[in-house]
mmCIF file of C-alpha atoms and ligand atoms in Angstrom:
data_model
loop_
_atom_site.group_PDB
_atom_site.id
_atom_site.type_symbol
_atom_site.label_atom_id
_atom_site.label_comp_id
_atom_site.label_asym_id
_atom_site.label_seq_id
_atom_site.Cartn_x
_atom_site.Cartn_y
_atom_site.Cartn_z
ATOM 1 C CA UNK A 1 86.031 36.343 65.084
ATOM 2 C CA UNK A 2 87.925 34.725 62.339
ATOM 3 C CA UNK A 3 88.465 36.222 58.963
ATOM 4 C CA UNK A 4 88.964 34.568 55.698
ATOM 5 C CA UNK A 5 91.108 31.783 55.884
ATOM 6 C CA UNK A 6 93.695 31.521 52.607
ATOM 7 C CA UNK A 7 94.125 27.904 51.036
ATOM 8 C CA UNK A 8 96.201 25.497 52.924
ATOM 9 C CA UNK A 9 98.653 25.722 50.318
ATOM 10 C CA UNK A 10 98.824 28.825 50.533
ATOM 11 C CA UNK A 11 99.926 28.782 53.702
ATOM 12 C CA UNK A 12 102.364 25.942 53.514
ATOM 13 C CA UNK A 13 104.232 28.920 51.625
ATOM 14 C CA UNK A 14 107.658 30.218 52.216
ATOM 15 C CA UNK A 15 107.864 33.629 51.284
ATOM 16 C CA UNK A 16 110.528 34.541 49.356
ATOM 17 C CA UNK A 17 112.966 36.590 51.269
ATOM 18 C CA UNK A 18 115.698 38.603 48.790
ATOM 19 C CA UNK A 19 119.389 39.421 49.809
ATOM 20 C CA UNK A 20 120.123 41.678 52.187
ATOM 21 C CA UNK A 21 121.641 44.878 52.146
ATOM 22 C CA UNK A 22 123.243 47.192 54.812
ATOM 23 C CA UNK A 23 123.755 50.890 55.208
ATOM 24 C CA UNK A 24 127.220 50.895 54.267
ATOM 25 C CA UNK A 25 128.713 48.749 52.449
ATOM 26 C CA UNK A 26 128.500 46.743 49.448
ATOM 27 C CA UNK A 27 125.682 44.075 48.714
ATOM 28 C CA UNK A 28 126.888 41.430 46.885
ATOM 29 C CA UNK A 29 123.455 39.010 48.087
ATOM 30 C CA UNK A 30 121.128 39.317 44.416
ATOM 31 C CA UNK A 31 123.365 38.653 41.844
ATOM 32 C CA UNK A 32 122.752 42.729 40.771
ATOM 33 C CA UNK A 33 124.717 44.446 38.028
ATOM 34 C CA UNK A 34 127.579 46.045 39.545
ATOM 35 C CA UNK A 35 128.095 48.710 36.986
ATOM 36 C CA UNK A 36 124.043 49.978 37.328
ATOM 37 C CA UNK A 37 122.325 50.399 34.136
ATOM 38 C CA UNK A 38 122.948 52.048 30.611
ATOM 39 C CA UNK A 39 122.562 55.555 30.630
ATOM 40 C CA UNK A 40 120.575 55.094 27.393
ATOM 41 C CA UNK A 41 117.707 53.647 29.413
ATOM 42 C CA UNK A 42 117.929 56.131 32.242
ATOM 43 C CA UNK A 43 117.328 58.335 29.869
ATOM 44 C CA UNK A 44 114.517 56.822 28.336
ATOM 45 C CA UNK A 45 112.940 56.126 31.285
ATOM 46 C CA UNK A 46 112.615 59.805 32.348
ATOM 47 C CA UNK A 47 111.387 60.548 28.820
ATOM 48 C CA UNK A 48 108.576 58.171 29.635
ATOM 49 C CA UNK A 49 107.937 59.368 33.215
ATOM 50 C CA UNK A 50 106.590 62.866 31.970
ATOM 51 C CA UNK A 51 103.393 60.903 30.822
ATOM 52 C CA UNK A 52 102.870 58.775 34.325
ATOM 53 C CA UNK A 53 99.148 59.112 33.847
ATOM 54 C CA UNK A 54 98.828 56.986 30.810
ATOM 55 C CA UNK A 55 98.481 53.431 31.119
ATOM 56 C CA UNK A 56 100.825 51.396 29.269
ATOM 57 C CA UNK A 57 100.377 49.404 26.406
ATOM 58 C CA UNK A 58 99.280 46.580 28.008
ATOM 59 C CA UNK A 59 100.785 44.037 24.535
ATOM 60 C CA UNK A 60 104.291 45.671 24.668
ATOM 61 C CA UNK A 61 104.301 46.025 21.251
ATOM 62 C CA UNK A 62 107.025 48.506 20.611
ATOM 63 C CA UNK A 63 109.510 46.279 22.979
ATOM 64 C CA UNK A 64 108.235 42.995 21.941
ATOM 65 C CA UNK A 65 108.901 44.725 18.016
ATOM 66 C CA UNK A 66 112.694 45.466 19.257
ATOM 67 C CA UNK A 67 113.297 42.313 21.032
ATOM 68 C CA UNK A 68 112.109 40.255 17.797
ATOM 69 C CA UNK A 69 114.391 42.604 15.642
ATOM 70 C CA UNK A 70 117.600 42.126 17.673
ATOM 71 C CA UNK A 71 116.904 38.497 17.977
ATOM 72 C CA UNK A 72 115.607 37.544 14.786
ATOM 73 C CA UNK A 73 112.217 36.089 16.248
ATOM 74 C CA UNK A 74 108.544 36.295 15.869
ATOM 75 C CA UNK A 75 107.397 39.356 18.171
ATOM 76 C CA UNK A 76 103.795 37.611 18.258
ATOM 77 C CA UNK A 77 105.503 34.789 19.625
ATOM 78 C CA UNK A 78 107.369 36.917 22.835
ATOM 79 C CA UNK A 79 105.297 37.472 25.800
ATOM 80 C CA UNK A 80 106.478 40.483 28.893
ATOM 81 C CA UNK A 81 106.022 40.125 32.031
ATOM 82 C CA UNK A 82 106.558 42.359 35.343
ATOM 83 C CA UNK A 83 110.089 40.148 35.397
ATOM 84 C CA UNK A 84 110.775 36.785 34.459
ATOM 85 C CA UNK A 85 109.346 35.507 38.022
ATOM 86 C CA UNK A 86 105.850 36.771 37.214
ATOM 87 C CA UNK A 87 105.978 34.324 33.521
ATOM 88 C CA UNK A 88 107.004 31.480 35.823
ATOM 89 C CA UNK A 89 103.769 32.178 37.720
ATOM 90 C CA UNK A 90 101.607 32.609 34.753
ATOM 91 C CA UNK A 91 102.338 29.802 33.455
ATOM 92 C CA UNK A 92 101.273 28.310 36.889
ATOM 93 C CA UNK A 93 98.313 29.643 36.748
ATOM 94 C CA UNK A 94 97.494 28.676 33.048
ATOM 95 C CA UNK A 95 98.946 24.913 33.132
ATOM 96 C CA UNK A 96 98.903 23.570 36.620
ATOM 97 C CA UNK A 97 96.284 22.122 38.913
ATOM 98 C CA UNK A 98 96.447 20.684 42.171
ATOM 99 C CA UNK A 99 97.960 17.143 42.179
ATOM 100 C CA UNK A 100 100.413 17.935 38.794
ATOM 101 C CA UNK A 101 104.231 17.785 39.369
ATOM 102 C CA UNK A 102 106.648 20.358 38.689
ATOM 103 C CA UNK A 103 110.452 18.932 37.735
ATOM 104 C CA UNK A 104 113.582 20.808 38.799
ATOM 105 C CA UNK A 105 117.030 19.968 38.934
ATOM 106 C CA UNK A 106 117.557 20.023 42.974
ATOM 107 C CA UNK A 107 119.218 23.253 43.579
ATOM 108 C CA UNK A 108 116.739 24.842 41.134
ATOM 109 C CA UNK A 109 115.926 28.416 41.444
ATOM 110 C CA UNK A 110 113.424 29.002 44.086
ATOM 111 C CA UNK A 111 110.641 30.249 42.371
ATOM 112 C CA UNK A 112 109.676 27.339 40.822
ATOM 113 C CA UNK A 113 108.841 25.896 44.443
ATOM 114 C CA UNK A 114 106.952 28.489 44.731
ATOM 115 C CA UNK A 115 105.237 28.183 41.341
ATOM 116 C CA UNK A 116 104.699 25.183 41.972
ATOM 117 C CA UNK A 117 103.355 25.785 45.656
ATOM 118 C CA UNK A 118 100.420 28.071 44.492
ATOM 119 C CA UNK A 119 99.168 26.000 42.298
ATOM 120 C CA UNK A 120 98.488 23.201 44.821
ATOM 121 C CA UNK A 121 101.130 20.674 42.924
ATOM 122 C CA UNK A 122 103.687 18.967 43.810
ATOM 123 C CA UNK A 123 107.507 19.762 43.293
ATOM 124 C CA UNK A 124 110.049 17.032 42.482
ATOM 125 C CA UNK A 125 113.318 17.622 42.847
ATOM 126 C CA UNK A 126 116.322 15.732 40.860
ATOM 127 C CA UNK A 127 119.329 15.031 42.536
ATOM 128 C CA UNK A 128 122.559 16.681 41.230
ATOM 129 C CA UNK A 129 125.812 15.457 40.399
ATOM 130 C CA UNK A 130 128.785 18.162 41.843
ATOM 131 C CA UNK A 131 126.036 20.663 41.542
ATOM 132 C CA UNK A 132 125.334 20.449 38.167
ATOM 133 C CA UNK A 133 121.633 18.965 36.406
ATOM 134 C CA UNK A 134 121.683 15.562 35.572
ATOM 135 C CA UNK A 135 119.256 15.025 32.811
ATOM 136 C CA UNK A 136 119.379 11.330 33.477
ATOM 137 C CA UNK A 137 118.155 11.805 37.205
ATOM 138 C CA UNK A 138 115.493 14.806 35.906
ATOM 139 C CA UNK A 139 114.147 11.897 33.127
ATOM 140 C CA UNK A 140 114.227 9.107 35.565
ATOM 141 C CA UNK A 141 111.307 11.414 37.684
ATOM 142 C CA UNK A 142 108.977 12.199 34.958
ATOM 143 C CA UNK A 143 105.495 10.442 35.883
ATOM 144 C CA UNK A 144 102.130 11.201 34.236
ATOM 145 C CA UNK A 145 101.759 13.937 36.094
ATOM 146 C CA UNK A 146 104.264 15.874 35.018
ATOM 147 C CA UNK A 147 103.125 19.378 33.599
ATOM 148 C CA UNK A 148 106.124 21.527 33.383
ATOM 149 C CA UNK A 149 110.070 20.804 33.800
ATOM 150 C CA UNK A 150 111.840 24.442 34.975
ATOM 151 C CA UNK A 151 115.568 24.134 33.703
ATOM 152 C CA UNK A 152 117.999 27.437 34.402
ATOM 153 C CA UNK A 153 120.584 27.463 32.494
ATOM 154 C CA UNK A 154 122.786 28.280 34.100
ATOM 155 C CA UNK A 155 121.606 27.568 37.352
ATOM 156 C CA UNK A 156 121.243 29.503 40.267
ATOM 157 C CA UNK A 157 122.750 29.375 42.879
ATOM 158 C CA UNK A 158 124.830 26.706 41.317
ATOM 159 C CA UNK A 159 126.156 28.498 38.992
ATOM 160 C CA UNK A 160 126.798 25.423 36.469
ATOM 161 C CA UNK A 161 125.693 24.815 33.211
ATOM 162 C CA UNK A 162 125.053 22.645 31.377
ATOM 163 C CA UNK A 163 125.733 22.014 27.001
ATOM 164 C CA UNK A 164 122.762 22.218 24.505
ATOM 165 C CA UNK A 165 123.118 18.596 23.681
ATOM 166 C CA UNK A 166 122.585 17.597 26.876
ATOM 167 C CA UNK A 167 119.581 20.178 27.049
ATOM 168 C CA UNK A 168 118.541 18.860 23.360
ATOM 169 C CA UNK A 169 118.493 15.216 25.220
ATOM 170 C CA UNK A 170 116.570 16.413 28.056
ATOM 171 C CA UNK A 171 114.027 18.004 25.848
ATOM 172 C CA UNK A 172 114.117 14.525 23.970
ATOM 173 C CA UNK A 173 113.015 12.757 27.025
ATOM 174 C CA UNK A 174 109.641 14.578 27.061
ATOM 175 C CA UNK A 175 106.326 13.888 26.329
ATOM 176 C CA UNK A 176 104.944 16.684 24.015
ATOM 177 C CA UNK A 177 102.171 17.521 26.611
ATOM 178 C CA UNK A 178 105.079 18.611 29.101
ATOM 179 C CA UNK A 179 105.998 22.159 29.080
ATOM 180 C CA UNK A 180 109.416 23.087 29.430
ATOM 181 C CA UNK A 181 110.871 25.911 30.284
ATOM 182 C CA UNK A 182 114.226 27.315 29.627
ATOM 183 C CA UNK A 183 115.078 29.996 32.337
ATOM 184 C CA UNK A 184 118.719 31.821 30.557
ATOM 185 C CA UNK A 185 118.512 34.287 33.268
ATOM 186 C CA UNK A 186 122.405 34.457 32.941
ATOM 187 C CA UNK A 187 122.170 33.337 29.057
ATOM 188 C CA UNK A 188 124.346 36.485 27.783
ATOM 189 C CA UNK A 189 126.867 36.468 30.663
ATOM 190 C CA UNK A 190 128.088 32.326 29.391
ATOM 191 C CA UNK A 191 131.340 31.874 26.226
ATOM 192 C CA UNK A 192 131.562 28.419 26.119
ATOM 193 C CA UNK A 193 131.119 27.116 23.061
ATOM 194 C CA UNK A 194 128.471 24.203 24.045
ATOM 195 C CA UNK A 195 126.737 26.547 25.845
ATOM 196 C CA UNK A 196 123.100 27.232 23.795
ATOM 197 C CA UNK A 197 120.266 29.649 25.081
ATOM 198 C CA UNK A 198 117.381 27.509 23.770
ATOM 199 C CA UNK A 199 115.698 30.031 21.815
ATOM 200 C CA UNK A 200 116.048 27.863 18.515
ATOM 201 C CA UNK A 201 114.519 24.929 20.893
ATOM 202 C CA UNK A 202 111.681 27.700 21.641
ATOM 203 C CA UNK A 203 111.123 28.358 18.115
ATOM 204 C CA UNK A 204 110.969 24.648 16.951
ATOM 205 C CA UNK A 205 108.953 22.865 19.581
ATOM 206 C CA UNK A 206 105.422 23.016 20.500
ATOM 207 C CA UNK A 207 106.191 22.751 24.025
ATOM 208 C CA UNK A 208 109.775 24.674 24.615
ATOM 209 C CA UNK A 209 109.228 28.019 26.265
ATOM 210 C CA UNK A 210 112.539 30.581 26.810
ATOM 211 C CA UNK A 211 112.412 32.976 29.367
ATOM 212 C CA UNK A 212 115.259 36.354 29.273
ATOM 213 C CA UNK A 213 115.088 38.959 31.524
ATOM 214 C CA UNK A 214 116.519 42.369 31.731
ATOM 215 C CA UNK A 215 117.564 41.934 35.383
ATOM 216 C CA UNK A 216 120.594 40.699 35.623
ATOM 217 C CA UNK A 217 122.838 41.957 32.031
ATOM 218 C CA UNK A 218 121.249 44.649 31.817
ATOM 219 C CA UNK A 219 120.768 46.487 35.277
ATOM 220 C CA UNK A 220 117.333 46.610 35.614
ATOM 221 C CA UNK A 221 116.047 44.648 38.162
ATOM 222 C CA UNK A 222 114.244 47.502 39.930
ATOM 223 C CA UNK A 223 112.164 47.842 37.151
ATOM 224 C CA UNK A 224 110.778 44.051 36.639
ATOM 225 C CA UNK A 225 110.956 42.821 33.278
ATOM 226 C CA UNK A 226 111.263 39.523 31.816
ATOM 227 C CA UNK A 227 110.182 37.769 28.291
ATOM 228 C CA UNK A 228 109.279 34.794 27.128
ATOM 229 C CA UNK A 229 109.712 33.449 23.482
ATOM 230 C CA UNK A 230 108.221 29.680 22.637
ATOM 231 C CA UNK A 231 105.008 28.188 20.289
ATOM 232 C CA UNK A 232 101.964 30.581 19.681
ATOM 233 C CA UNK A 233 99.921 28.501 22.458
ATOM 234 C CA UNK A 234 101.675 28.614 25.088
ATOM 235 C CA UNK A 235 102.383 32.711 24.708
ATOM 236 C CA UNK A 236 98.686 32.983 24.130
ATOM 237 C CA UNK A 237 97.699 31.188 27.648
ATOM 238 C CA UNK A 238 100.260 33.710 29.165
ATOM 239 C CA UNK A 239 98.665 36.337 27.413
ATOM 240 C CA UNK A 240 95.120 34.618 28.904
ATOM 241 C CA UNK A 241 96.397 34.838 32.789
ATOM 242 C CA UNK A 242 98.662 38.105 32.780
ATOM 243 C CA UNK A 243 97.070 41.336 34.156
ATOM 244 C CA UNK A 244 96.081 44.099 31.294
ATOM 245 C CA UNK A 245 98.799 46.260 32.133
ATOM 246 C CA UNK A 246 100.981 44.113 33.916
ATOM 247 C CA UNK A 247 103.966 45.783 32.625
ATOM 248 C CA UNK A 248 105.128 49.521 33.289
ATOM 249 C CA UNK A 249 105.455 51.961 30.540
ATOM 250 C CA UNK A 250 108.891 53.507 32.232
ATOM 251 C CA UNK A 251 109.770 49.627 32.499
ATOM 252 C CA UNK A 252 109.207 48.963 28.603
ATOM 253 C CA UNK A 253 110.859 52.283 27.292
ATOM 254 C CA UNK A 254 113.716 51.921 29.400
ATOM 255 C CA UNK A 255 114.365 48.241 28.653
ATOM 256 C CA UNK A 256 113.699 49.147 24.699
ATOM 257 C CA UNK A 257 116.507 51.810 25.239
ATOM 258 C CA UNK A 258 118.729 49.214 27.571
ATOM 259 C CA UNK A 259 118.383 46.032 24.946
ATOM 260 C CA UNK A 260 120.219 48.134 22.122
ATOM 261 C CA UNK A 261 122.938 49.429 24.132
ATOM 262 C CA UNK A 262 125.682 46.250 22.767
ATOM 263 C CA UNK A 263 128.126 48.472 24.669
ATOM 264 C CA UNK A 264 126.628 48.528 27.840
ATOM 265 C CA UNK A 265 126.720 44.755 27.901
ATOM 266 C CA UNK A 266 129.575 44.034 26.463
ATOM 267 C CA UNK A 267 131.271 46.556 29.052
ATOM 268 C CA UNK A 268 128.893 44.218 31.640
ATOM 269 C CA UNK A 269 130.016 40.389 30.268
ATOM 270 C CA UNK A 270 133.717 42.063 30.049
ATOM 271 C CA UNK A 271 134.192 43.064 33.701
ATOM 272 C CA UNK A 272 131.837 39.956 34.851
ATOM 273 C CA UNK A 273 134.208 37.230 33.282
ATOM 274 C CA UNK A 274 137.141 39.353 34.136
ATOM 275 C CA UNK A 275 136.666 39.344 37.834
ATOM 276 C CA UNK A 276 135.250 35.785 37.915
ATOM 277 C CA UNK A 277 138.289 34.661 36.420
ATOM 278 C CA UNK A 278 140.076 37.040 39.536
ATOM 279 C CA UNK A 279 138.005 35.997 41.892
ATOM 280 C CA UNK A 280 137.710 32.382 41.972
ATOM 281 C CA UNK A 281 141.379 31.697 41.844
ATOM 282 C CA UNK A 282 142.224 34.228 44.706
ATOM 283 C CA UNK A 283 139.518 32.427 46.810
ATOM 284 C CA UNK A 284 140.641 28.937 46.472
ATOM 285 C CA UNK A 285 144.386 30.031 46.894
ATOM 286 C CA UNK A 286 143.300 31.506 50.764
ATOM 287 C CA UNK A 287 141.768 27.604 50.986
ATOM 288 C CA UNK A 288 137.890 28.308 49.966
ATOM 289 C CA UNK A 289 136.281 25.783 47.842
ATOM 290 C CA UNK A 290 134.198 27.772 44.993
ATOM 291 C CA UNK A 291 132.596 26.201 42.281
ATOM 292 C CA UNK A 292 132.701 26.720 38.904
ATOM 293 C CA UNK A 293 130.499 29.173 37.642
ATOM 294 C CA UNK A 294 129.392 30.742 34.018
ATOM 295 C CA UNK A 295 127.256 33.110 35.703
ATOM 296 C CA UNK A 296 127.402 36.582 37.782
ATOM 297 C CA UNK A 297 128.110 34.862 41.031
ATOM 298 C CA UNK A 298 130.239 32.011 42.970
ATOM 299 C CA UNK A 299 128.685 29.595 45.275
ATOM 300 C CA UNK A 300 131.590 28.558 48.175
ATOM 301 C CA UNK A 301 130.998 25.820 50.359
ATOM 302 C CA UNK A 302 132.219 26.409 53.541
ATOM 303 C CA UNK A 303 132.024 22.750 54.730
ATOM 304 C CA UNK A 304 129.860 23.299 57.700
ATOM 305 C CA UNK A 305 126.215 25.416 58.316
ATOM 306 C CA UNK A 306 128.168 26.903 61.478
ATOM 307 C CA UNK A 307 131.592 27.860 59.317
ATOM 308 C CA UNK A 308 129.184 29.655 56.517
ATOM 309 C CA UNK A 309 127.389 31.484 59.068
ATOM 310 C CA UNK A 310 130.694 32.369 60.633
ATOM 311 C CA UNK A 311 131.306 33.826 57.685
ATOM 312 C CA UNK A 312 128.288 35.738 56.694
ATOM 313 C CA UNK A 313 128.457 37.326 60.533
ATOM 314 C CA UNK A 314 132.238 38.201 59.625
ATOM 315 C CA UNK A 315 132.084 39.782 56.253
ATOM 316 C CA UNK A 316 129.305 41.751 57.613
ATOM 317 C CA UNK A 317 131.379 43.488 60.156
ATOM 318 C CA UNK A 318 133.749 44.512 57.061
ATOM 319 C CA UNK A 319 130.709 45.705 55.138
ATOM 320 C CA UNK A 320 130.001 43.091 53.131
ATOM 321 C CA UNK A 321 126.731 40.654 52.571
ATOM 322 C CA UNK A 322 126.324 38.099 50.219
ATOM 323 C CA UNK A 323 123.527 35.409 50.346
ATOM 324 C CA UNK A 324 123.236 32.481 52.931
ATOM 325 C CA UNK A 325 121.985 29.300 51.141
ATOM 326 C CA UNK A 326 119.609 27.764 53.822
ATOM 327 C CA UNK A 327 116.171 27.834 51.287
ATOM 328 C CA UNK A 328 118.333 25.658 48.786
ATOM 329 C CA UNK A 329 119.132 23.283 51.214
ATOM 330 C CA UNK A 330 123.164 24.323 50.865
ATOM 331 C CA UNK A 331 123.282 25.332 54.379
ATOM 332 C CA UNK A 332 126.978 24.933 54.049
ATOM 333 C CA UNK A 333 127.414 27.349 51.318
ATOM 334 C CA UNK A 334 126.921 31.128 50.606
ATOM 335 C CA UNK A 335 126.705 33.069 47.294
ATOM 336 C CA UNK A 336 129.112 35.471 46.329
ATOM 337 C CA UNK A 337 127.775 38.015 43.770
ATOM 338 C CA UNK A 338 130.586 39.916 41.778
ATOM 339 C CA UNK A 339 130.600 43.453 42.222
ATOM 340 C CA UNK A 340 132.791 46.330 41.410
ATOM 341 C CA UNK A 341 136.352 46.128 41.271
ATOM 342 C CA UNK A 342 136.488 47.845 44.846
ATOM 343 C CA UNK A 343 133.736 45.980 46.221
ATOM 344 C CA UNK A 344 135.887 42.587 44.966
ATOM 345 C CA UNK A 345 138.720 43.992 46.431
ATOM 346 C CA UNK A 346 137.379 44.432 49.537
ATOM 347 C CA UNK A 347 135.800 40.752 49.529
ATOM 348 C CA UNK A 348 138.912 39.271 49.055
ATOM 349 C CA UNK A 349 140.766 41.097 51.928
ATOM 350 C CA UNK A 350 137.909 40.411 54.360
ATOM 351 C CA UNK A 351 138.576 36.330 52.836
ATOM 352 C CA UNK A 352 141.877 36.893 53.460
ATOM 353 C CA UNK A 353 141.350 38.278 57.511
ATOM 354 C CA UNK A 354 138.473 35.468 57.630
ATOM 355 C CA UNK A 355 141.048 32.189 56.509
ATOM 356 C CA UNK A 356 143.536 33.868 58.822
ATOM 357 C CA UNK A 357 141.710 34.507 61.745
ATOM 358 C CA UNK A 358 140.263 31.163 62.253
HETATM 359 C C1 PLP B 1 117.490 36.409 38.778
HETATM 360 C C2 PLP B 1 116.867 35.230 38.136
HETATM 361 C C3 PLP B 1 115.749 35.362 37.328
HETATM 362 C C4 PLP B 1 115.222 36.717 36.978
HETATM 363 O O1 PLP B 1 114.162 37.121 37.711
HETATM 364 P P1 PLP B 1 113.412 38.437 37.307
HETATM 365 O O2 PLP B 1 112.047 38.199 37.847
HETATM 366 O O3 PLP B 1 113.396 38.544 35.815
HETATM 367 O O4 PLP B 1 114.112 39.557 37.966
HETATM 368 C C5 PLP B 1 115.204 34.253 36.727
HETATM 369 N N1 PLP B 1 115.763 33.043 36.911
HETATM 370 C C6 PLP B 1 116.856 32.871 37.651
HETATM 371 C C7 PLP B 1 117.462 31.533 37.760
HETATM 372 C C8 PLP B 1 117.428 33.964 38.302
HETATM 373 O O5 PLP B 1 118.502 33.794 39.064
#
């Protein structure tokens, strides 16, 4: 007997397998906030979790409200989702069919193959200069079919960025009937001063799209939730393809708490940037290569597939995993995520023992 038999695209699917952890030790593999969450939304989510047998409010309203006051944007024009992964999809299902192309930048973040996957269309990948976009390589690939163009900025696993005008140029590029999307996954973590989020891009154009999530800054990736801000018509397809309740209530009071806590993330960008700017140096000085990075994470190349998973086999034996590379097609490299002081500490001693003993 054979049961149902899933699309052949479907099955052509790579699952997406997340970083690792052990028992013991630190996990520095999903670029996770290292200091946990605000105790504000802790809070607020047990406040919310005496009422479990309510359904949420499937529109958000009273997050969407906050986001839109602490931004300065239209809360009709934000749209929640169970993370920023699950808007990617939606917009999948509301825009593509099979035979349409999906644009990335090479070393894109994986869920846009994936998006792209379901949908029964076809990715296109632009090659990268050191690791970073080139908008001249993503333009040079647009065909007819082109539906949507994913852009994170910055990237992961790159870690790279790169400046609004060359975003503004990309955008430029663009037939109005392409959608793009503006992933700033790692928007709030980023100082440099040609560094732009997009969201004035998202308010402007009638095909711009920004996505934020409260993942990453803020600690709350167990929770799932992302947003997107961009042009009434493209939040009201999401709204078209999203389950009713596709959003927790603990998830929305806790992130409502979490998004006004400045303190909390400025204590978050703070110790980020700090050990970054500890981190990199200390690597290449034991003889790593590491490449720049505006983001919660460094991607080092370790020259070789067999020297990187040297590495990952050595730094778990001191208690450490980080993230091997091979679904990005960097092999060669792994990603570091930053962690605690003690958990860098720890890192760069098992570098250290790692350089040394080979
Ligand atoms: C982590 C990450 C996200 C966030 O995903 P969530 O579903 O919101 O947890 C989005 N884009 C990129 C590039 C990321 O690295």
């Amino acid at each position: 007997m054979t049961g149902p038999k899933p699309l052949s695209n479907i099955l052509a699917i790579t699952p997406y397998k997340g970083g690792q952890k052990l028992d013991h030790g630190w996990k520095l593999s999903s670029n996770e906030n290292p200091l946990g969450c605000s105790d504000k939304a802790v809070e607020a989510l047990t406040k919310a979790a005496q009422h479990l047998e309510l359904y949420p409010d499937g529109s958000a309203f009273a997050l969407r409200q906050a986001i839109g006051a602490k931004y300065d944007i239209d809360p009709d024009r934000i749209v929640c989702g169970a993370g920023s992964d699950e808007i990617f999809q939606l917009l999948g299902r509301a825009y593509l069919q099979p035979g349409d192309e999906v644009l990335q930048s090479a070393h894109g973040f994986l869920v846009y193959s994936l998006v792209a996957q379901q949908a029964g269309a076809k990715l296109i990948s632009a090659p990268e200069k050191d690791l970073r976009t080139d908008v001249d390589a993503m333009l040079e690939r647009v065909t007819d079919k082109t539906k949507i163009v994913f852009l994170a900025n910055p990237n992961n696993p790159t870690g790279s960025y790169i400046s609004y005008s060359e975003v503004k140029r990309l955008h430029a590029g663009l037939r109005e009937d392409i959608l793009l999307v503006l992933d700033g996954a790692y928007a709030e973590y980023v100082q440099q001063d040609d560094y732009n989020d997009g969201m004035e891009m998202a308010h402007d154009y009638p095909n711009v799209l920004m996505t934020r999530t409260f993942s990453k800054i803020h600690g709350l990736a167990g929770l799932r939730l992302g947003w997107a801000y961009g042009p009434e018509s493209i939040i009201d397809a999401v709204h078209r393809v999203r389950g009713p309740f596709n959003v927790t209530s603990v998830a929305q009071a806790a992130c409502l708490a979490a998004l006004n806590d400045d303190a909390f993330v400025a204590k978050s960008v703070a110790h980020n940037n700090g050990e970054l700017d500890r981190l990199k140096p200390a690597l290449e000085e034991m003889g790593f290569k590491v490449f720049p990075s505006v983001a919660n994470f460094l991607l080092i190349d370790f020259g070789s597939e067999k020297r990187a998973e040297e590495a990952d086999v050595f730094l778990r034996s001191k208690g450490i995993v980080i993230r091997d590379m091979k679904a990005y097609g960097l092999a060669h490299c792994m990603r570091l995520s930053i962690g605690t002081t003690e958990a860098n500490d720890d890192v760069l001693a098992a570098f250290n023992d790692f350089a040394k003993a080979s």
